[in-house]
Amino acid sequence: MKYYVLTLFPEMIEQGLGTSIMGRAQSQGTISLKSINIRDFSENKHGHVDDYPYGGGAGMVMQPGPVYRACEAVEQEIGHKARIIYMTPQGRVFDQKMAEELAQEEELVFLCGHYEGIDERVLELKVTDFVSIGDYVLTGGELPAMVMIDCISRLVPGVLNNNMSAEVESFYDNLLEYPQYTRPEEFMGMRVPEVLLSGHHANIEKWRRQQSIKRTLERRPDLLEEANLSKKEKQYLDQLLRERAKENNEEI
Ligand code: 6GU
């Protein structure tokens, strides 16, 4: 996977994605990351890339010219059309499913705005996808682009050590992850659940699935509607619901 990030703060992207798993993935060559400074495409003698909004109002707007030329330079380098994703709270909300879809691409271009946004005309001309990372407002598109790149990259083969781990973690099967324990066996008087010490793999697997179901019911019941449960697991969920109803003196 080749990422290109168009930004006024390339060092933010390089720093943020330069260490840990993302740093290793780049050293290995499993992914590549190139930050392009939009300011380098300014034709203004002061290197300005923003100006006052037509019609008045607060803040500054990024001018279309530098953004357009930066997009063209990246397209030239890639040699064919690529998706250009504009990070904006007005976009479609990013989720694991979108990450899975984007992970199939050879190249992804992220366009990060600042100030009050980017001149609409260059967005119309160049952007293929408008994406938000959630319903809250940030100061710029860099953190959202980094969130997306991190999430997509762990789905790229070879990025994670253990090929399985991308699937087993949260959201696989629409269930939350089961609780994890490591040494010591007892901490502050709290023991590791006995089943995990038993070495009985089938029992451990069953316990973990049940914990996932229980945790999802408690913390993200909305996810359960899309979860793929076996007949036995559905019975377990029904049992949890009955217990809960009983605790609350409810009818079911
Ligand atoms: Cl993609 N950009 C900004 N500025 N704020 C956001 C966002 C994006 N997603 C959520 N909030």
Coordinates of C-alpha atoms and ligand atoms in Angstrom, one line a residue:
M1 CA 0.0 0.0 0.0
K2 CA 1.3 3.4 -1.0
Y3 CA -0.1 6.4 1.0
Y4 CA 0.3 10.1 -0.1
V5 CA -0.7 12.8 2.3
L6 CA -1.3 16.3 1.1
T7 CA -0.9 18.6 4.1
L8 CA 0.5 21.9 5.5
F9 CA 2.1 19.9 8.3
P10 CA 4.0 17.0 6.8
E11 CA 6.2 16.5 9.9
M12 CA 3.0 15.8 11.9
I13 CA 2.2 12.8 9.7
E14 CA 5.8 11.6 9.5
Q15 CA 6.2 11.8 13.3
G16 CA 2.8 10.3 14.1
L17 CA 3.2 7.3 11.8
G18 CA 7.0 6.8 12.1
T19 CA 7.2 4.6 15.1
S20 CA 6.0 1.2 16.4
I21 CA 4.1 -1.0 14.0
M22 CA 3.6 1.7 11.3
G23 CA 7.4 2.6 11.4
R24 CA 8.3 -1.1 11.1
A25 CA 5.9 -1.6 8.2
Q26 CA 7.6 1.3 6.3
S27 CA 11.1 0.0 7.0
Q28 CA 10.0 -3.4 5.7
G29 CA 8.4 -1.8 2.6
T30 CA 5.0 -3.4 3.3
I31 CA 3.6 0.2 3.2
S32 CA 5.1 3.4 2.0
L33 CA 4.1 6.9 3.2
K34 CA 4.9 10.2 1.4
S35 CA 3.9 13.5 2.9
I36 CA 3.6 16.3 0.4
N37 CA 3.7 19.9 1.7
I38 CA 0.9 21.9 -0.1
R39 CA 2.9 25.0 0.7
D40 CA 5.5 23.8 -1.9
F41 CA 2.9 24.4 -4.5
S42 CA 2.2 28.0 -3.6
E43 CA 3.1 30.5 -6.4
N44 CA 2.9 33.4 -3.9
K45 CA 6.2 35.1 -3.0
H46 CA 5.4 34.7 0.7
G47 CA 4.4 31.0 0.3
H48 CA 0.8 31.8 1.4
V49 CA -1.8 29.2 0.6
D50 CA -4.9 30.8 2.3
D51 CA -7.0 33.9 1.9
Y52 CA -10.1 35.6 3.2
P53 CA -13.5 34.0 2.4
Y54 CA -15.6 35.6 -0.3
G55 CA -18.8 36.8 1.2
G56 CA -17.0 37.4 4.6
G57 CA -17.0 35.4 7.7
A58 CA -14.5 34.1 10.2
G59 CA -11.2 32.5 9.4
M60 CA -9.2 31.8 6.3
V61 CA -9.9 29.4 3.4
M62 CA -7.2 27.4 1.6
Q63 CA -6.9 28.5 -2.0
P64 CA -7.6 26.1 -4.8
G65 CA -4.4 26.6 -6.8
P66 CA -1.8 25.0 -4.5
V67 CA -4.1 22.1 -3.6
Y68 CA -4.8 21.5 -7.3
R69 CA -1.1 21.5 -8.2
A70 CA -0.3 19.2 -5.3
C71 CA -3.0 16.7 -6.4
E72 CA -1.7 16.8 -10.0
A73 CA 1.9 16.2 -8.9
V74 CA 0.8 13.1 -6.9
E75 CA -1.4 11.8 -9.8
Q76 CA 1.6 12.3 -12.1
E77 CA 3.8 10.3 -9.7
I78 CA 1.3 7.5 -9.4
G79 CA 0.8 7.4 -13.2
H80 CA -3.0 6.7 -13.1
K81 CA -6.2 7.8 -11.4
A82 CA -6.2 7.2 -7.6
R83 CA -8.8 7.8 -4.9
I84 CA -8.3 11.2 -3.3
I85 CA -9.9 11.3 0.1
Y86 CA -10.7 14.6 1.7
M87 CA -10.8 14.6 5.5
T88 CA -13.9 16.6 6.6
P89 CA -16.5 16.3 9.4
Q90 CA -19.0 16.6 6.5
G91 CA -17.9 13.3 5.1
R92 CA -19.2 9.7 5.4
V93 CA -18.2 8.3 8.8
F94 CA -15.2 6.0 8.7
D95 CA -15.7 2.5 10.1
Q96 CA -14.1 -1.0 9.9
K97 CA -16.0 -1.9 6.8
M98 CA -14.7 1.2 4.9
A99 CA -11.2 0.3 6.1
E100 CA -11.5 -3.2 4.6
E101 CA -12.7 -1.8 1.3
L102 CA -9.9 0.9 1.2
A103 CA -7.2 -1.7 2.1
Q104 CA -7.8 -3.3 -1.3
E105 CA -6.4 -0.2 -3.1
E106 CA -2.8 0.0 -4.4
E107 CA -2.6 3.7 -3.5
L108 CA -4.5 6.2 -1.4
V109 CA -4.2 9.9 -1.4
F110 CA -5.3 11.9 1.7
L111 CA -6.1 15.6 1.5
C112 CA -5.9 17.4 4.8
G113 CA -7.4 20.8 5.2
H114 CA -6.9 23.5 7.9
Y115 CA -8.4 26.8 8.7
E116 CA -12.0 27.0 7.7
G117 CA -11.6 24.5 4.9
I118 CA -10.6 24.4 1.2
D119 CA -12.0 26.3 -1.7
E120 CA -15.0 24.2 -3.0
R121 CA -13.9 24.2 -6.6
V122 CA -10.8 22.1 -6.1
L123 CA -12.7 19.7 -4.0
E124 CA -15.2 19.3 -6.9
L125 CA -12.4 18.8 -9.4
K126 CA -10.2 16.4 -7.5
V127 CA -11.8 14.7 -4.5
T128 CA -13.3 11.2 -4.9
D129 CA -14.3 10.5 -1.3
F130 CA -15.3 12.8 1.6
V131 CA -14.6 11.1 4.9
S132 CA -15.1 12.0 8.6
I133 CA -13.8 10.0 11.6
G134 CA -16.8 10.8 13.8
D135 CA -19.3 13.4 14.9
Y136 CA -17.0 15.9 16.6
V137 CA -14.9 18.7 15.1
L138 CA -11.0 18.7 15.0
T139 CA -8.7 21.6 14.0
G140 CA -7.4 19.8 10.9
G141 CA -7.4 16.7 8.8
E142 CA -4.0 15.3 9.8
L143 CA -5.2 13.3 12.9
P144 CA -8.1 11.8 11.0
A145 CA -5.8 10.9 8.1
M146 CA -3.4 9.2 10.6
V147 CA -6.3 7.4 12.2
M148 CA -7.4 6.0 8.8
I149 CA -3.9 5.1 7.7
D150 CA -3.2 3.2 11.0
C151 CA -6.5 1.3 10.7
I152 CA -6.2 0.4 7.0
S153 CA -2.5 -0.6 7.4
R154 CA -3.2 -3.3 10.0
L155 CA -5.4 -5.0 7.3
V156 CA -2.5 -5.0 4.8
P157 CA -0.9 -8.4 4.7
G158 CA 2.5 -8.5 6.5
V159 CA 1.9 -5.4 8.6
L160 CA 0.9 -7.3 11.8
N161 CA 3.2 -10.1 13.1
N162 CA 0.5 -12.7 13.5
N163 CA -1.7 -12.9 10.4
M164 CA -4.7 -13.8 12.5
S165 CA -4.6 -10.9 15.0
A166 CA -6.3 -8.5 12.6
E167 CA -9.4 -10.7 12.6
V168 CA -9.5 -11.8 16.3
E169 CA -9.5 -8.3 17.7
S170 CA -12.5 -6.0 18.3
F171 CA -15.1 -5.9 15.6
Y172 CA -14.3 -9.1 14.0
D173 CA -17.8 -10.8 13.8
N174 CA -19.2 -7.5 15.2
L175 CA -18.2 -8.6 18.8
L176 CA -15.9 -6.8 21.2
E177 CA -12.7 -8.5 22.2
Y178 CA -12.7 -10.8 25.2
P179 CA -10.6 -9.8 28.3
Q180 CA -6.9 -10.6 28.4
Y181 CA -4.7 -11.6 31.3
T182 CA -0.9 -12.2 31.8
R183 CA 1.3 -12.9 34.8
P184 CA 1.1 -12.8 37.7
E185 CA -1.7 -15.3 38.4
E186 CA -2.9 -13.2 41.3
F187 CA -2.8 -9.3 41.4
M188 CA -4.3 -7.3 44.3
G189 CA -6.1 -10.4 45.3
M190 CA -7.7 -10.8 41.9
R191 CA -7.1 -14.2 40.2
V192 CA -6.9 -14.9 36.5
P193 CA -10.0 -16.9 35.5
E194 CA -9.3 -20.6 36.2
V195 CA -10.3 -21.8 32.7
L196 CA -7.4 -19.8 31.2
L197 CA -5.0 -21.8 33.3
S198 CA -6.5 -25.2 32.4
G199 CA -4.9 -25.7 29.1
H200 CA -8.2 -27.0 27.8
H201 CA -8.4 -25.2 24.4
A202 CA -12.0 -25.9 23.5
N203 CA -13.2 -24.6 26.9
I204 CA -11.0 -21.5 26.6
E205 CA -12.4 -20.8 23.2
K206 CA -16.0 -21.2 24.4
W207 CA -15.3 -19.0 27.5
R208 CA -13.7 -16.3 25.3
R209 CA -16.7 -16.2 22.9
Q210 CA -19.1 -15.9 25.8
Q211 CA -17.0 -13.1 27.3
S212 CA -17.1 -11.3 24.0
I213 CA -20.9 -11.7 23.8
K214 CA -21.4 -10.5 27.4
R215 CA -19.1 -7.5 26.9
T216 CA -20.8 -6.5 23.7
L217 CA -24.2 -6.7 25.4
E218 CA -23.0 -4.5 28.2
R219 CA -21.0 -2.0 26.3
R220 CA -22.1 -2.0 22.6
P221 CA -25.5 -3.7 22.4
D222 CA -26.1 -2.0 19.0
L223 CA -23.4 -4.3 17.5
L224 CA -25.2 -7.5 18.5
E225 CA -27.8 -7.1 15.8
E226 CA -25.1 -7.7 13.1
A227 CA -23.2 -10.4 15.1
N228 CA -23.0 -13.9 13.8
L229 CA -23.9 -16.2 16.7
S230 CA -24.2 -20.0 16.7
K231 CA -27.3 -21.6 18.1
K232 CA -25.5 -22.2 21.4
E233 CA -24.3 -18.7 21.5
K234 CA -27.8 -17.3 20.9
Q235 CA -29.0 -19.4 23.8
Y236 CA -26.2 -17.9 25.9
L237 CA -27.2 -14.4 24.9
D238 CA -30.9 -15.2 25.8
Q239 CA -29.7 -16.5 29.2
L240 CA -27.9 -13.2 29.8
L241 CA -30.9 -11.2 28.8
R242 CA -33.2 -13.3 31.1
E243 CA -30.7 -12.8 34.0
R244 CA -30.7 -9.1 33.4
A245 CA -34.5 -8.8 33.2
K246 CA -34.7 -10.7 36.5
E247 CA -32.3 -8.4 38.2
N248 CA -34.4 -5.4 37.0
N249 CA -37.6 -7.2 37.9
E250 CA -38.7 -6.8 34.2
E251 CA -41.1 -8.9 32.2
I252 CA -39.6 -10.3 29.0
Ligands
6GU1 CL1 -12.0 14.2 8.8 N1 -11.7 16.6 10.0 C1 -11.9 17.5 10.9 N2 -11.4 18.7 10.8 N3 -12.7 17.2 12.0 C2 -13.2 16.0 12.1 C3 -13.0 15.0 11.1 C4 -12.3 15.4 10.0 N4 -13.6 13.9 11.5 C5 -14.2 14.2 12.6 N5 -13.9 15.4 13.0

